[in-house]
Amino acid sequence: MKIIIVGCGNVGAALAEQLSSEGHDITVIDTRQQLVESVSVSCDALGIVGNGASFTVQSEAGVGEADLIIAVTGSDELNLLCCLIARKAGGCSTIARVSNPVYSEEIAFIKEELGLSMIINPQAAAAREMARTLKFPFAQKVDTFAKSRVELVVYRIEEDSPLCGMKLKDMPGKLRCDVLIPIVERGEQVIIPDGNFEMQAKDDITIVSTQVKTIEFFKRLGKPTAAARDAIIAGGGRTSIYLAKQLIQMGIKVKIIERDSKRCEVLSEMLPKAMIICGDATDKDVLLEEGLAEAETFVANTNFDEENIMLTLFAKSLSKAKLITRVHRISYDDIINKLDLGSIVYPKYVTAVIIIKYVRAMKNSLCSNIETLYRLNDNRVEALEFVISERSPIVGVPLAELNLKKNMIIGCITHKGKTSIAKGQSVIRVGDTVILITTQTGLHDIRDALK
């Protein structure tokens, strides 16, 4: 498809890279020549320097032939104007980045009145990602499928874990649990294991099952399964507002530390149920005074990666709190991921995945579509949820007889609201929801999994 991206910041660059890698014809627009040149060269895209809201600039970019325009500049109003002009000029699908909390209650109205295909809020999406990880405090990452019936939990095996030295085929009998471990990350390797695979300490394993069975599994390991009761958030930006609202709804006590006194006044008005502390979160004395040592959750959510990393490392040395670290830049993600910073959230990755899911859905056949998409293990693994809407080659055939491509595994099947772990004798029917996990990224249809 021909896709125009307005805005070459972190989100725009991540989108251009990933959509280009999936074979789309990409054009990027930005007023900053250096960014345009950098993105266009790295992604083999056409680059245009100019105002993306200009009809002339959009025409130069080929809006008349475009299938989709994505406006992700730093200005909500500019993004909406870009999409409005594109709708009038080319009639293509439009996606706008809108992140101001002021508009959060009006998103449905704005989308309908301007005829937008999607409105994406990176800060709200990052906040949802953070809040999900608190369902299991010891987990590094938590995602949900099948309308929250299925949990996907990433967990690092500790030295004293009963999983050390255990083969996957022996796990159901020894732990009396019904979960699937479809992915293991060991060092630089990402493995889709078989039954003879033996788990080791420091392996990052991905557990897939229903919420009840996942809780049972971790109880067998002696892990706490209750959500955190309190959270300290360093930084009072937009993401913190969205996160605090979700945590308060979950019954979690929230304390936000923000150095700007005027910003604290805004936070107090928007979050009357949260405790707002006017202070410097990078001052260890402030953190100690506010109870970091006893906190169950600490979120490093300032606007600077370096601050967030140092804050998390300090919190880790002082307490046993669940740690969440927001990282803006992705240039050093390989190094950052090795620092053991708890759950690391990259807002630009979260945003890109949501948009990529939409783009793939535009190309889907009638037989199935992508309901949910998550990228795991540094984007080397995808977990996709397909809804089987019509008959296809996979319908009515036992899974053991399906000729799946290498490094693909069907994890769960939801039939008439009931979810079960996929086994060799399981059969997929029309109307079912299927979760597929694979290291072969870029699938658009469930049939792409067949040889």
mmCIF file of C-alpha atoms in Angstrom, residues 31-175:
data_model
loop_
_atom_site.group_PDB
_atom_site.id
_atom_site.type_symbol
_atom_site.label_atom_id
_atom_site.label_comp_id
_atom_site.label_asym_id
_atom_site.label_seq_id
_atom_site.Cartn_x
_atom_site.Cartn_y
_atom_site.Cartn_z
ATOM 1 C CA THR A 31 9.476 20.570 8.232
ATOM 2 C CA ARG A 32 12.877 19.464 9.591
ATOM 3 C CA GLN A 33 15.127 18.594 6.668
ATOM 4 C CA GLN A 34 17.661 16.639 8.724
ATOM 5 C CA LEU A 35 14.991 14.292 10.112
ATOM 6 C CA VAL A 36 13.430 13.793 6.688
ATOM 7 C CA GLU A 37 16.786 12.864 5.176
ATOM 8 C CA SER A 38 17.620 10.504 8.057
ATOM 9 C CA VAL A 39 14.296 8.623 7.922
ATOM 10 C CA SER A 40 14.076 8.489 4.124
ATOM 11 C CA VAL A 41 17.593 7.021 3.820
ATOM 12 C CA SER A 42 17.231 4.474 6.642
ATOM 13 C CA CYS A 43 13.785 3.294 5.467
ATOM 14 C CA ASP A 44 14.204 3.652 1.688
ATOM 15 C CA ALA A 45 11.278 6.085 1.674
ATOM 16 C CA LEU A 46 10.487 9.224 -0.322
ATOM 17 C CA GLY A 47 11.133 12.281 1.847
ATOM 18 C CA ILE A 48 9.461 15.683 1.454
ATOM 19 C CA VAL A 49 10.374 18.761 3.487
ATOM 20 C CA GLY A 50 7.331 20.918 4.194
ATOM 21 C CA ASN A 51 4.146 21.447 6.167
ATOM 22 C CA GLY A 52 2.093 18.256 6.147
ATOM 23 C CA ALA A 53 -1.131 20.250 6.466
ATOM 24 C CA SER A 54 -0.454 22.008 3.151
ATOM 25 C CA PHE A 55 -2.529 20.781 0.217
ATOM 26 C CA THR A 56 0.415 21.518 -2.079
ATOM 27 C CA VAL A 57 2.809 19.430 0.003
ATOM 28 C CA GLN A 58 0.326 16.556 0.289
ATOM 29 C CA SER A 59 -0.225 16.657 -3.470
ATOM 30 C CA GLU A 60 3.542 16.447 -4.005
ATOM 31 C CA ALA A 61 3.530 13.399 -1.717
ATOM 32 C CA GLY A 62 0.858 11.767 -3.874
ATOM 33 C CA VAL A 63 -2.140 11.982 -1.562
ATOM 34 C CA GLY A 64 -4.454 11.380 -4.520
ATOM 35 C CA GLU A 65 -3.080 7.848 -4.927
ATOM 36 C CA ALA A 66 -2.408 7.123 -1.252
ATOM 37 C CA ASP A 67 -4.230 4.401 0.669
ATOM 38 C CA LEU A 68 -3.474 5.845 4.101
ATOM 39 C CA ILE A 69 -2.076 8.988 5.728
ATOM 40 C CA ILE A 70 -0.738 8.869 9.294
ATOM 41 C CA ALA A 71 -0.215 12.205 11.059
ATOM 42 C CA VAL A 72 2.041 11.853 14.118
ATOM 43 C CA THR A 73 3.574 15.288 14.623
ATOM 44 C CA GLY A 74 3.849 16.776 18.107
ATOM 45 C CA SER A 75 0.761 18.950 17.560
ATOM 46 C CA ASP A 76 -2.690 17.378 17.935
ATOM 47 C CA GLU A 77 -4.340 20.185 15.996
ATOM 48 C CA LEU A 78 -1.875 19.927 13.119
ATOM 49 C CA ASN A 79 -2.427 16.170 12.935
ATOM 50 C CA LEU A 80 -6.203 16.603 12.736
ATOM 51 C CA LEU A 81 -5.839 19.263 10.040
ATOM 52 C CA CYS A 82 -3.508 17.005 8.026
ATOM 53 C CA CYS A 83 -6.081 14.221 8.088
ATOM 54 C CA LEU A 84 -8.974 16.539 7.237
ATOM 55 C CA ILE A 85 -7.163 17.895 4.182
ATOM 56 C CA ALA A 86 -6.137 14.380 3.101
ATOM 57 C CA ARG A 87 -9.757 13.199 3.348
ATOM 58 C CA LYS A 88 -10.909 16.080 1.144
ATOM 59 C CA ALA A 89 -7.992 15.872 -1.296
ATOM 60 C CA GLY A 90 -7.522 12.160 -1.743
ATOM 61 C CA GLY A 91 -10.280 10.297 0.071
ATOM 62 C CA CYS A 92 -7.759 7.972 1.701
ATOM 63 C CA SER A 93 -7.945 6.420 5.175
ATOM 64 C CA THR A 94 -6.555 8.630 7.939
ATOM 65 C CA ILE A 95 -4.937 8.102 11.343
ATOM 66 C CA ALA A 96 -4.194 11.014 13.689
ATOM 67 C CA ARG A 97 -2.081 11.150 16.826
ATOM 68 C CA VAL A 98 -4.042 13.011 19.528
ATOM 69 C CA SER A 99 -2.485 12.970 22.987
ATOM 70 C CA ASN A 100 -3.832 15.947 24.939
ATOM 71 C CA PRO A 101 -5.956 14.709 27.871
ATOM 72 C CA VAL A 102 -8.324 17.634 27.214
ATOM 73 C CA TYR A 103 -9.519 15.792 24.111
ATOM 74 C CA SER A 104 -9.755 12.368 25.760
ATOM 75 C CA GLU A 105 -13.488 12.677 26.454
ATOM 76 C CA GLU A 106 -14.182 13.890 22.905
ATOM 77 C CA ILE A 107 -12.293 11.299 20.861
ATOM 78 C CA ALA A 108 -15.407 9.558 19.504
ATOM 79 C CA PHE A 109 -16.957 12.887 18.453
ATOM 80 C CA ILE A 110 -13.746 14.091 16.751
ATOM 81 C CA LYS A 111 -13.274 10.798 14.938
ATOM 82 C CA GLU A 112 -16.821 10.721 13.603
ATOM 83 C CA GLU A 113 -17.080 14.382 12.626
ATOM 84 C CA LEU A 114 -13.714 14.441 10.824
ATOM 85 C CA GLY A 115 -14.180 11.012 9.245
ATOM 86 C CA LEU A 116 -10.980 9.602 10.730
ATOM 87 C CA SER A 117 -10.221 5.890 10.500
ATOM 88 C CA MET A 118 -8.386 5.904 13.838
ATOM 89 C CA ILE A 119 -7.173 8.223 16.577
ATOM 90 C CA ILE A 120 -4.074 7.024 18.395
ATOM 91 C CA ASN A 121 -2.828 8.352 21.720
ATOM 92 C CA PRO A 122 0.769 7.196 22.441
ATOM 93 C CA GLN A 123 0.682 8.366 26.057
ATOM 94 C CA ALA A 124 -2.615 6.620 26.816
ATOM 95 C CA ALA A 125 -1.423 3.476 25.021
ATOM 96 C CA ALA A 126 1.816 3.482 27.048
ATOM 97 C CA ALA A 127 -0.190 3.961 30.251
ATOM 98 C CA ARG A 128 -2.376 0.944 29.407
ATOM 99 C CA GLU A 129 0.774 -1.102 28.834
ATOM 100 C CA MET A 130 2.128 -0.053 32.234
ATOM 101 C CA ALA A 131 -1.132 -0.740 34.055
ATOM 102 C CA ARG A 132 -1.360 -4.231 32.556
ATOM 103 C CA THR A 133 1.983 -5.226 34.048
ATOM 104 C CA LEU A 134 0.640 -4.592 37.548
ATOM 105 C CA LYS A 135 -1.829 -7.476 37.253
ATOM 106 C CA PHE A 136 1.117 -9.779 38.020
ATOM 107 C CA PRO A 137 3.716 -7.693 39.925
ATOM 108 C CA PHE A 138 6.560 -10.157 39.315
ATOM 109 C CA ALA A 139 5.987 -10.297 35.525
ATOM 110 C CA GLN A 140 7.998 -8.261 33.048
ATOM 111 C CA LYS A 141 5.151 -7.913 30.568
ATOM 112 C CA VAL A 142 1.444 -8.761 30.520
ATOM 113 C CA ASP A 143 -0.783 -8.754 27.431
ATOM 114 C CA THR A 144 -4.347 -9.949 26.988
ATOM 115 C CA PHE A 145 -6.221 -11.692 24.184
ATOM 116 C CA ALA A 146 -9.742 -12.937 23.522
ATOM 117 C CA LYS A 147 -11.400 -10.011 25.296
ATOM 118 C CA SER A 148 -9.130 -10.471 28.336
ATOM 119 C CA ARG A 149 -9.905 -14.200 28.647
ATOM 120 C CA VAL A 150 -6.304 -15.134 27.773
ATOM 121 C CA GLU A 151 -3.176 -13.808 29.479
ATOM 122 C CA LEU A 152 0.269 -13.620 27.902
ATOM 123 C CA VAL A 153 2.813 -13.153 30.684
ATOM 124 C CA VAL A 154 6.597 -12.803 30.352
ATOM 125 C CA TYR A 155 8.464 -14.059 33.421
ATOM 126 C CA ARG A 156 12.185 -14.404 34.196
ATOM 127 C CA ILE A 157 13.080 -17.679 35.946
ATOM 128 C CA GLU A 158 14.991 -17.136 39.184
ATOM 129 C CA GLU A 159 17.911 -19.207 40.480
ATOM 130 C CA ASP A 160 15.801 -21.007 43.100
ATOM 131 C CA SER A 161 12.755 -21.591 40.912
ATOM 132 C CA PRO A 162 11.313 -25.136 40.684
ATOM 133 C CA LEU A 163 11.309 -24.591 36.909
ATOM 134 C CA CYS A 164 15.118 -24.759 36.772
ATOM 135 C CA GLY A 165 16.155 -27.990 35.055
ATOM 136 C CA MET A 166 12.543 -28.974 34.325
ATOM 137 C CA LYS A 167 11.538 -30.146 30.848
ATOM 138 C CA LEU A 168 8.393 -28.638 29.372
ATOM 139 C CA LYS A 169 6.768 -32.035 28.867
ATOM 140 C CA ASP A 170 7.147 -32.757 32.610
ATOM 141 C CA MET A 171 5.686 -29.439 33.783
ATOM 142 C CA PRO A 172 1.939 -30.349 33.708
ATOM 143 C CA GLY A 173 2.515 -33.415 35.870
ATOM 144 C CA LYS A 174 4.915 -31.821 38.350
ATOM 145 C CA LEU A 175 3.082 -28.518 38.779
#
